[in-house]
Coordinates of C-alpha atoms and ligand atoms in Angstrom, one line a residue:
X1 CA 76.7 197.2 -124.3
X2 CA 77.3 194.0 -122.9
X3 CA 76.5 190.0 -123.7
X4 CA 74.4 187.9 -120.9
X5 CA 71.7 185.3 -120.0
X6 CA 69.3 185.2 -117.8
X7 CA 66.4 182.8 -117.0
X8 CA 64.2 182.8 -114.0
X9 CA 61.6 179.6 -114.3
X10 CA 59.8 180.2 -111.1
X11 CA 56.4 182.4 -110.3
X12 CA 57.1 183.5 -106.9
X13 CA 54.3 184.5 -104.5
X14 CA 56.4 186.3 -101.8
X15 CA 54.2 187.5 -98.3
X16 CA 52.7 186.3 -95.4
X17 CA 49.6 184.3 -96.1
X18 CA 51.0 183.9 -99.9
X19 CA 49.5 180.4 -100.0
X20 CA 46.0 180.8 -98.5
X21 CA 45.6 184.4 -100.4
X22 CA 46.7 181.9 -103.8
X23 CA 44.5 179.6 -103.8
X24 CA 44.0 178.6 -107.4
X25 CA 47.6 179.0 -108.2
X26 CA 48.4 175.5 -105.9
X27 CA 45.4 173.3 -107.6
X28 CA 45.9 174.2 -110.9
X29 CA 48.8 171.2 -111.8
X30 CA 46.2 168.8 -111.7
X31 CA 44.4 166.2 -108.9
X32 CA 46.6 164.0 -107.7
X33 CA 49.3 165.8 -105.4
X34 CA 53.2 163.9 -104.3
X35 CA 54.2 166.2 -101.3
X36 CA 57.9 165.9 -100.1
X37 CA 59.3 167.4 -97.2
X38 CA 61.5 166.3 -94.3
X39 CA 61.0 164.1 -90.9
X40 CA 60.0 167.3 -88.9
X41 CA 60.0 170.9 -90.9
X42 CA 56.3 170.1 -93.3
X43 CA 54.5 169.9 -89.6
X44 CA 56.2 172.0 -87.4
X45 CA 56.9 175.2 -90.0
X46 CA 52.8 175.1 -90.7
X47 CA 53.3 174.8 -94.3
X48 CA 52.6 171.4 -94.7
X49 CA 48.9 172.1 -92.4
X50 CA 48.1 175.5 -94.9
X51 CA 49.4 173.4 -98.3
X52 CA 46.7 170.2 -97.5
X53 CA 44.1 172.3 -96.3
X54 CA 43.9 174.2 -100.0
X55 CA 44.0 170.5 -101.6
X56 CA 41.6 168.9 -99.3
X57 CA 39.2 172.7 -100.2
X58 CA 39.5 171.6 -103.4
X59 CA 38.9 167.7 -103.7
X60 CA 42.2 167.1 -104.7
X61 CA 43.6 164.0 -103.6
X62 CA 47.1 163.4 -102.0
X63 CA 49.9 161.7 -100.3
X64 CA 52.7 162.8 -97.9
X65 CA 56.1 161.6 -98.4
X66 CA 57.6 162.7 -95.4
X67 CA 61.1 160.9 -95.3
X68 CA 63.7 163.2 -96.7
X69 CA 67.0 162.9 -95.3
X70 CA 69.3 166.0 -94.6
X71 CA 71.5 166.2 -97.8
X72 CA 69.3 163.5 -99.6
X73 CA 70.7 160.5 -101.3
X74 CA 70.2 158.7 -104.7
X75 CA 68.6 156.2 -103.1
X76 CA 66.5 158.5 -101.1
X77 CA 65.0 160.4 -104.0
X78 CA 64.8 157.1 -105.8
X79 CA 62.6 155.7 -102.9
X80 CA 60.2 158.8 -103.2
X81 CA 60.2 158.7 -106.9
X82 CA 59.0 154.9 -107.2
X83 CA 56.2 156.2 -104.6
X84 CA 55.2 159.2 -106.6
X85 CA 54.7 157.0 -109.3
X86 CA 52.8 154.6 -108.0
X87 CA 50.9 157.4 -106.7
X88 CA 49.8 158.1 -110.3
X89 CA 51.2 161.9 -108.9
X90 CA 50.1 164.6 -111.3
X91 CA 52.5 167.2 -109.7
X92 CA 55.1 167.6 -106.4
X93 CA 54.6 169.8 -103.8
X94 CA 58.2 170.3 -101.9
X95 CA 57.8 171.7 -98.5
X96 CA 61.0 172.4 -96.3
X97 CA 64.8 173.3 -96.2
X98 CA 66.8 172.7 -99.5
X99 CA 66.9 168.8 -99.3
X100 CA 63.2 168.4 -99.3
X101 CA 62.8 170.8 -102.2
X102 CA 65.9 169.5 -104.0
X103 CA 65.0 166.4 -103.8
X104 CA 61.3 167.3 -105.0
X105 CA 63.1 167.9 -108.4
X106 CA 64.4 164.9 -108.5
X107 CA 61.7 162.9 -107.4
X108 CA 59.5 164.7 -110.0
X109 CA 61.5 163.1 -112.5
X110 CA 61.8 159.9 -111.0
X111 CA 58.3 159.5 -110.8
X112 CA 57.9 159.5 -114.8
X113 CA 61.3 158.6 -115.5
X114 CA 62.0 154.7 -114.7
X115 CA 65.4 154.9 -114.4
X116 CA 69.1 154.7 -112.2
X117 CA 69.3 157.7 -110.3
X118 CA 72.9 158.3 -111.2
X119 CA 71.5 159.3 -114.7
X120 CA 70.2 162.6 -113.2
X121 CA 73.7 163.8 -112.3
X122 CA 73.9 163.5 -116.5
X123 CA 70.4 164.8 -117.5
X124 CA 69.6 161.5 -119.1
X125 CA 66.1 160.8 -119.0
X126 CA 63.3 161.2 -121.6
X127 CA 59.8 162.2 -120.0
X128 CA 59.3 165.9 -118.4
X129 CA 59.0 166.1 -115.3
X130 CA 56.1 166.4 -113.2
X131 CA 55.1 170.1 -112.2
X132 CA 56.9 171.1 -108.8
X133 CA 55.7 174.0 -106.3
X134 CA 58.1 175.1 -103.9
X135 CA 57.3 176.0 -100.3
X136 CA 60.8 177.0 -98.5
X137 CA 60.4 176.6 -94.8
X138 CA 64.9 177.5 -94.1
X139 CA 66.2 180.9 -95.4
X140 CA 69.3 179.7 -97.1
X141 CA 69.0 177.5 -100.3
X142 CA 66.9 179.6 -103.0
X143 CA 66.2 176.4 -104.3
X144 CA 62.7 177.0 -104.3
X145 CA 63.6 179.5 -107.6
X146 CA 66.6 177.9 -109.2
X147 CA 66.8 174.4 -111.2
X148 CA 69.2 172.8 -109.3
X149 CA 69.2 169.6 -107.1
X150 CA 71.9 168.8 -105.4
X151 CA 72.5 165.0 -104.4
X152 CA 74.8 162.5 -102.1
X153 CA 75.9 160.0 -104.2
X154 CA 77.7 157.5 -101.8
X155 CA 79.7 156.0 -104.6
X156 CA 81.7 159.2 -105.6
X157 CA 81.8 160.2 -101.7
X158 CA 80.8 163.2 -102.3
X159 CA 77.6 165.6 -102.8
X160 CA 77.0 166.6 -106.7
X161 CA 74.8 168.8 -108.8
X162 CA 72.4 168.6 -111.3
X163 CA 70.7 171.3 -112.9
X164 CA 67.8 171.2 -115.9
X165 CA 65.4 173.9 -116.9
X166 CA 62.3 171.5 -117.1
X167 CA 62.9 171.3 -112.7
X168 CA 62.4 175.0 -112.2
X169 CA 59.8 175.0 -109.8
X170 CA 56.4 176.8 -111.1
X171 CA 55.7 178.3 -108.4
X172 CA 57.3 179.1 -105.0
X173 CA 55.4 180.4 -102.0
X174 CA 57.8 182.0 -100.2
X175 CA 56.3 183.1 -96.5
X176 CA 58.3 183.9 -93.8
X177 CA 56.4 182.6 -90.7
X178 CA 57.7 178.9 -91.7
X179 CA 60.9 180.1 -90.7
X180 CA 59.6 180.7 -87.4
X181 CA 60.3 177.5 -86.1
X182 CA 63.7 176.7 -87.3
X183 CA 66.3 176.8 -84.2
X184 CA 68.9 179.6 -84.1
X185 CA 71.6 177.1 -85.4
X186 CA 69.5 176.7 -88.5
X187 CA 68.6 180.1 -88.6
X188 CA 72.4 180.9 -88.8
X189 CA 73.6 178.2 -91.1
X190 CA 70.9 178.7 -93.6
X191 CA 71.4 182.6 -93.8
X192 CA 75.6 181.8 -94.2
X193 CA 74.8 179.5 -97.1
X194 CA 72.4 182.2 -98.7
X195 CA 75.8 184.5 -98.5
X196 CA 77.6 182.7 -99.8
X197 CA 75.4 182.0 -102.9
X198 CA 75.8 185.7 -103.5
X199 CA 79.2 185.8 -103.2
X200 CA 80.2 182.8 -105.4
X201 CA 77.8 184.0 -107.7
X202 CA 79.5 188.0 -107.9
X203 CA 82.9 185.9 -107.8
X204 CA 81.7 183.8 -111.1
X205 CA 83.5 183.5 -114.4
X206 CA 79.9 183.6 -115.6
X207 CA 78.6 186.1 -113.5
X208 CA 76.9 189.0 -115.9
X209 CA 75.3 192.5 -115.1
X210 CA 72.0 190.8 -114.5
X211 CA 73.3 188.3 -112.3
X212 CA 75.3 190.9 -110.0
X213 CA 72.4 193.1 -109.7
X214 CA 70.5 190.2 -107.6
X215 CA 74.0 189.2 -105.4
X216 CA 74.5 192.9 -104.2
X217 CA 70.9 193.3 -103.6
X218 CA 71.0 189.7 -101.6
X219 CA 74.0 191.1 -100.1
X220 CA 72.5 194.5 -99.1
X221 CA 69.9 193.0 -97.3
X222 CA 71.5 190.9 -95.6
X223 CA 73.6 193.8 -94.2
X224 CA 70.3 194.9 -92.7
X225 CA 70.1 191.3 -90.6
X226 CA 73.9 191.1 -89.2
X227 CA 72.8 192.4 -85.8
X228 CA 69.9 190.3 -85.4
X229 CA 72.0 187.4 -86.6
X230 CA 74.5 188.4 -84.1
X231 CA 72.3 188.7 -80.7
X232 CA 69.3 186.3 -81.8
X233 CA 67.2 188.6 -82.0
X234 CA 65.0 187.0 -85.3
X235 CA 62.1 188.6 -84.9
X236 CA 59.5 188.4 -88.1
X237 CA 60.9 191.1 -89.8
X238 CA 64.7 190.0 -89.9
X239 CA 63.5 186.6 -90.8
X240 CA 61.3 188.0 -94.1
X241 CA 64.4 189.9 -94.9
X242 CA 66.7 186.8 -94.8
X243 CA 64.4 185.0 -96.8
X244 CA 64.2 188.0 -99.4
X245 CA 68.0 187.7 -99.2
X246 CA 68.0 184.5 -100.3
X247 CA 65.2 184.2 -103.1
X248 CA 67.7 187.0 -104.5
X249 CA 71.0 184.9 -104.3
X250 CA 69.0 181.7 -105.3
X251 CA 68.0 184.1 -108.9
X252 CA 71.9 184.8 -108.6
X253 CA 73.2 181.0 -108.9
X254 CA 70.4 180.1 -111.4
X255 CA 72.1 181.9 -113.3
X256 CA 75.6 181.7 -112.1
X257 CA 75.8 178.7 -110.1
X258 CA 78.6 178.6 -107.0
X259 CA 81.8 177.5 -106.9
X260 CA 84.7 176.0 -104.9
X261 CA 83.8 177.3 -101.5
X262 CA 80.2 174.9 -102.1
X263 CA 82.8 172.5 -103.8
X264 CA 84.8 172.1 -100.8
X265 CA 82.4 172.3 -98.3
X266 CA 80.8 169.2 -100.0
X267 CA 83.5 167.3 -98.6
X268 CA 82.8 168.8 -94.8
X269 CA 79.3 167.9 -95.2
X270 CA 80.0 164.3 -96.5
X271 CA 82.9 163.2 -94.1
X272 CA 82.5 165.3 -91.2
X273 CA 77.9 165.9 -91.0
X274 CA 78.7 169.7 -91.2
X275 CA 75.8 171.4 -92.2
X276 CA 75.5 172.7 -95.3
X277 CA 75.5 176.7 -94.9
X278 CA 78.0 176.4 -92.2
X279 CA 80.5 174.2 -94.1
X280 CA 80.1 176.9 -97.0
X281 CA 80.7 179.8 -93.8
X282 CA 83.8 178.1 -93.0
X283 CA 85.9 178.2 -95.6
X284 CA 84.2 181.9 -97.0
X285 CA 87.4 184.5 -95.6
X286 CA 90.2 182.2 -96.6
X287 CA 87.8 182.0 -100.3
X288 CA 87.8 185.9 -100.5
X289 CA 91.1 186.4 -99.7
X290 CA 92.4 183.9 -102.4
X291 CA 90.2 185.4 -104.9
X292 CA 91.1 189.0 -103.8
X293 CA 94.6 188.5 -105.6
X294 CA 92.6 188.2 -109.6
X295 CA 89.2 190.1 -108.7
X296 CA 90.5 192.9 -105.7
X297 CA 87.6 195.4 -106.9
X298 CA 84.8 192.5 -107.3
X299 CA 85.8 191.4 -103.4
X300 CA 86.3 195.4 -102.2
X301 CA 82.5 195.7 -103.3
X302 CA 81.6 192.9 -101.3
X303 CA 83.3 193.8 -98.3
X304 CA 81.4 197.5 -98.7
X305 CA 78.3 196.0 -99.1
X306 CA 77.9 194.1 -96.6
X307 CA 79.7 197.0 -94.1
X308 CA 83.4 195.6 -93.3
X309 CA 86.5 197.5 -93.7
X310 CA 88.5 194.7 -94.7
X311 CA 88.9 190.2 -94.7
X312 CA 89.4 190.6 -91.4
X313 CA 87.1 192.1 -89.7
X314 CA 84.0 189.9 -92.2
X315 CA 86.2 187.1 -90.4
X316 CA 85.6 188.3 -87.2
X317 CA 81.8 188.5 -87.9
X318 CA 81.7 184.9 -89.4
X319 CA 84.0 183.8 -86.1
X320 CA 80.8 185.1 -83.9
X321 CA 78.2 183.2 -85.6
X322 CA 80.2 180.1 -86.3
X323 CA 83.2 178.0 -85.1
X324 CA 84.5 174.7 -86.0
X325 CA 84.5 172.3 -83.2
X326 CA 86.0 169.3 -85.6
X327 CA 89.5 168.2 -86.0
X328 CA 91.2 167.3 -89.5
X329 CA 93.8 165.5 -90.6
X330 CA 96.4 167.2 -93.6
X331 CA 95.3 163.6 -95.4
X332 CA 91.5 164.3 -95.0
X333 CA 92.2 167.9 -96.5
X334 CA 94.4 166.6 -99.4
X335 CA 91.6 163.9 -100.5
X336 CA 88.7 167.0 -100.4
X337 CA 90.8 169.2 -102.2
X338 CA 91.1 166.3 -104.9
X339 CA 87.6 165.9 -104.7
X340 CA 86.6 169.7 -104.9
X341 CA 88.8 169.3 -108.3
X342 CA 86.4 167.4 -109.8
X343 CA 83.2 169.5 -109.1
X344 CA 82.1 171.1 -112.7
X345 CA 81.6 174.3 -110.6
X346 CA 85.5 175.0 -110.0
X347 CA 85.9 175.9 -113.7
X348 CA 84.0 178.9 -112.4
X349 CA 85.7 180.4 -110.0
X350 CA 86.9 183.8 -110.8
X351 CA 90.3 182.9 -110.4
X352 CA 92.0 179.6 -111.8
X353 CA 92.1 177.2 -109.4
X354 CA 94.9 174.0 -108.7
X355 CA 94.4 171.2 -106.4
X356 CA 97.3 172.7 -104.1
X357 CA 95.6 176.2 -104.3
X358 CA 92.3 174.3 -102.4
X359 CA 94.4 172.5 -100.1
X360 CA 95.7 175.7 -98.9
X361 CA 92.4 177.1 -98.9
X362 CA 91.0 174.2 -96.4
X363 CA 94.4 174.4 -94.6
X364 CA 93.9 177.7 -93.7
X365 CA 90.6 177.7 -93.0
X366 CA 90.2 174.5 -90.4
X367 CA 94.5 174.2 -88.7
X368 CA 96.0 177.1 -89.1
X369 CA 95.1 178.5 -85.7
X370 CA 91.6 178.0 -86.0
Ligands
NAP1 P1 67.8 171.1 -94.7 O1 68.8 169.9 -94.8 O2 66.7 171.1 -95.6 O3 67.3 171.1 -93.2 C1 68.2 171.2 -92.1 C2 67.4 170.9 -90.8 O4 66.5 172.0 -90.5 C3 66.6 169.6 -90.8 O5 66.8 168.9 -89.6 C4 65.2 170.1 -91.0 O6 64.2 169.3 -90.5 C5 65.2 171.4 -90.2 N1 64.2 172.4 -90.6 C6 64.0 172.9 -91.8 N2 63.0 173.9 -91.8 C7 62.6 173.9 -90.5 C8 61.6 174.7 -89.8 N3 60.9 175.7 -90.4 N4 61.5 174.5 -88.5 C9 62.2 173.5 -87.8 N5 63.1 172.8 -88.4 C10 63.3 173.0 -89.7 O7 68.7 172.4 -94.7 P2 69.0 173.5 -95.8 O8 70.2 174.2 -95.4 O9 67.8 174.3 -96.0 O10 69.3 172.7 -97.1 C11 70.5 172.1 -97.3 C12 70.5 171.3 -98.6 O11 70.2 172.1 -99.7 C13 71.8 170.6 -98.9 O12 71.6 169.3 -99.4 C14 72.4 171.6 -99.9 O13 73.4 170.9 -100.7 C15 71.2 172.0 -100.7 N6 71.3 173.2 -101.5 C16 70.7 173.4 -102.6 C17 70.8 174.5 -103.4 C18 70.1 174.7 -104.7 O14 70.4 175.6 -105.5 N7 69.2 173.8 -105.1 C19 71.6 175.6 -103.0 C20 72.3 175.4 -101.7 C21 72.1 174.3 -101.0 P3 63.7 168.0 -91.3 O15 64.8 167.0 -91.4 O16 62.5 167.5 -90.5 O17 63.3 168.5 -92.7
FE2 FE1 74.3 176.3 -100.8

């Protein structure tokens, strides 16, 4: 019929409650817990409160690493790995949006590994990583089920991937009231990003039957959250279903990965502190119209899914949730279309990409009479 692969790593407990009704599934790594997670999100989401009331039921002794920066940095995961290990950590706990829990991975290397950070962008370490469990508190990155950890590396200028099977998080405990707290911004930019996973992962040179059956089902259900998106109106409901939507389009780019609308929007993130999702939401129409021209049907589906007649009128939707408020210069876009070249992930675009072909992409998407 048809070649593919597919690999999910992750046990996913999905529900309100999921991590009191669990129990034994948390404690099981061992007794000496290295929990990650950002300035604010582990105490205000609740998650980190549920997550050390199950250890301390338990007798299992633990410390909270609480300093993950947005879009974390070598040396950032490097810092929590040296105190993981010193920590004589038997697993990682990652609570938070994607850079807590991508940086989790990291650190769970880190911790056994004693080595330069840039190796991880290369896979070049010997010891396994410590166990991770995932607790998503943003609706956006489906990290908390794929094997990816993406990193600011300050030398390259730029944001870059790495990806290793031994990082799939064991289990994720995916509950919707620790997206209660995040503001509507987040809210927004976090449900763009999970959108876009979907699409780049449909619009993948790699993307297989398997693959494409989690993107329109992401896609589908986000449909169901566009008017709650557009009048903030995120009641608990839309806010499970966005988070449904992207566990789904996280199992998409496990398998898939993204491709140059994440590659570009690295640079927006790096130079200009866009945030991630929105930086991706950006740059999306001008993406599907460029890819319309080699995959028409593939972007016709996508526009039918989700409930727009045409580019258009998905522009006009993305125009309502987000704007850009930031100038550029045509130098700034030439050097992040250069650096979007180098990402591994534009080999898998759908459609062959050149440096000019990006340019025109960002052009488009942040003058032209934006
Ligand atoms: P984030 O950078 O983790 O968090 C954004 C902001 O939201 C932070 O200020 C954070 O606070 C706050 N926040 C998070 N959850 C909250 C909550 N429940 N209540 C209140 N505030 C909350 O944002 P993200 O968009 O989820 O993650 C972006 C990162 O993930 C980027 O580095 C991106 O490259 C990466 N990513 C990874 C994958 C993957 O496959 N692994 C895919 C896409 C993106 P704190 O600072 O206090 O935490
Ligand atoms: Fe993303």
């Amino acid at each position: 019929m048809t070649q593919f692969r597919f690999q999910l790593g992750t046990k996913v407990f999905f529900g309100k409650d999921c991590i009191n009704n669990n129990k034994p599934e948390i404690v099981k790594y061992g007794k000496r817990a290295f929990i990650v997670t950002g300035r604010t999100s582990g105490r205000k989401s609740g998650a980190l409160d549920d997550v050390i009331g199950v250890l301390n039921e338990a007798g299992i002794e633990y410390t909270v690493y609480d300093r993950i920066e947005n879009n974390p940095s070598l040396e950032n995961v490097k810092e929590g790995g040296n105190e993981a290990s010193g920590f004589n950590s038997d697993f990682v706990i990652g609570i938070g949006g994607g850079s807590p829990l991508d940086a989790s991975k990291a650190i769970a290397i880190l911790a056994v590994n004693d080595i330069d950070p840039f190796k991880l962008l290369k896979n070049e370490f010997t010891n396994k990583p410590l166990p991770i469990i995932a607790v998503p508190t943003t609706a956006g990155t489906g990290s908390e089920v794929t094997a990816a950890s993406i990193l600011t590396i300050k030398d390259l200028q730029t944001k870059m991937s790495f990806v290793h099977e031994d990082v799939f998080p064991r289990a994720a405990f995916i509950d919707a009231k620790y997206t209660e707290s995040m503001s509507y911004d987040v809210a927004v930019n976090t449900a763009i990003d999970a959108l876009s996973h979907a699409i780049e992962g449909y619009l993948n040179r790699i993307s297989n039957i398997m693959s494409d059956l989690y993107a329109i089902e992401a896609m589908k259900v986000f449909r169901e959250c566009i008017g709650n998106l557009l009048d903030n109106s995120l009641d608990y409901d839309a806010r499970e279903r966005l988070l449904y939507s992207s566990m789904l389009a996280g199992m998409t780019i496990a398998q898939t990965g993204t491709t140059i609308a994440h590659g570009m929007g690295y640079s927006l993130t790096y130079f200009k502190d866009i945030p991630h999702g929105k930086a991706n939401g950006l740059l999306l129409s001008e993406y599907l119209r460029y890819n319309s021209e080699t995959a028409g049907e593939k972007v016709q589906r996508i526009l039918d899914v989700l409930g727009f007649k045409n580019i258009d009128e998905f522009e006009g939707f993305m125009g309502k949730l987000i704007r850009n408020e930031i100038g550029f210069s045509t130098e700034e876009l030439r050097i992040y279309a250069s650096l979007a070249m180098k990402q591994r992930s534009t080999l898998k675009n759908v459609r062959d990409v050149t440096e000019e072909d990006m340019f025109e992409i960002l052009n488009k998407s942040l003058m032209e009479n934006k």
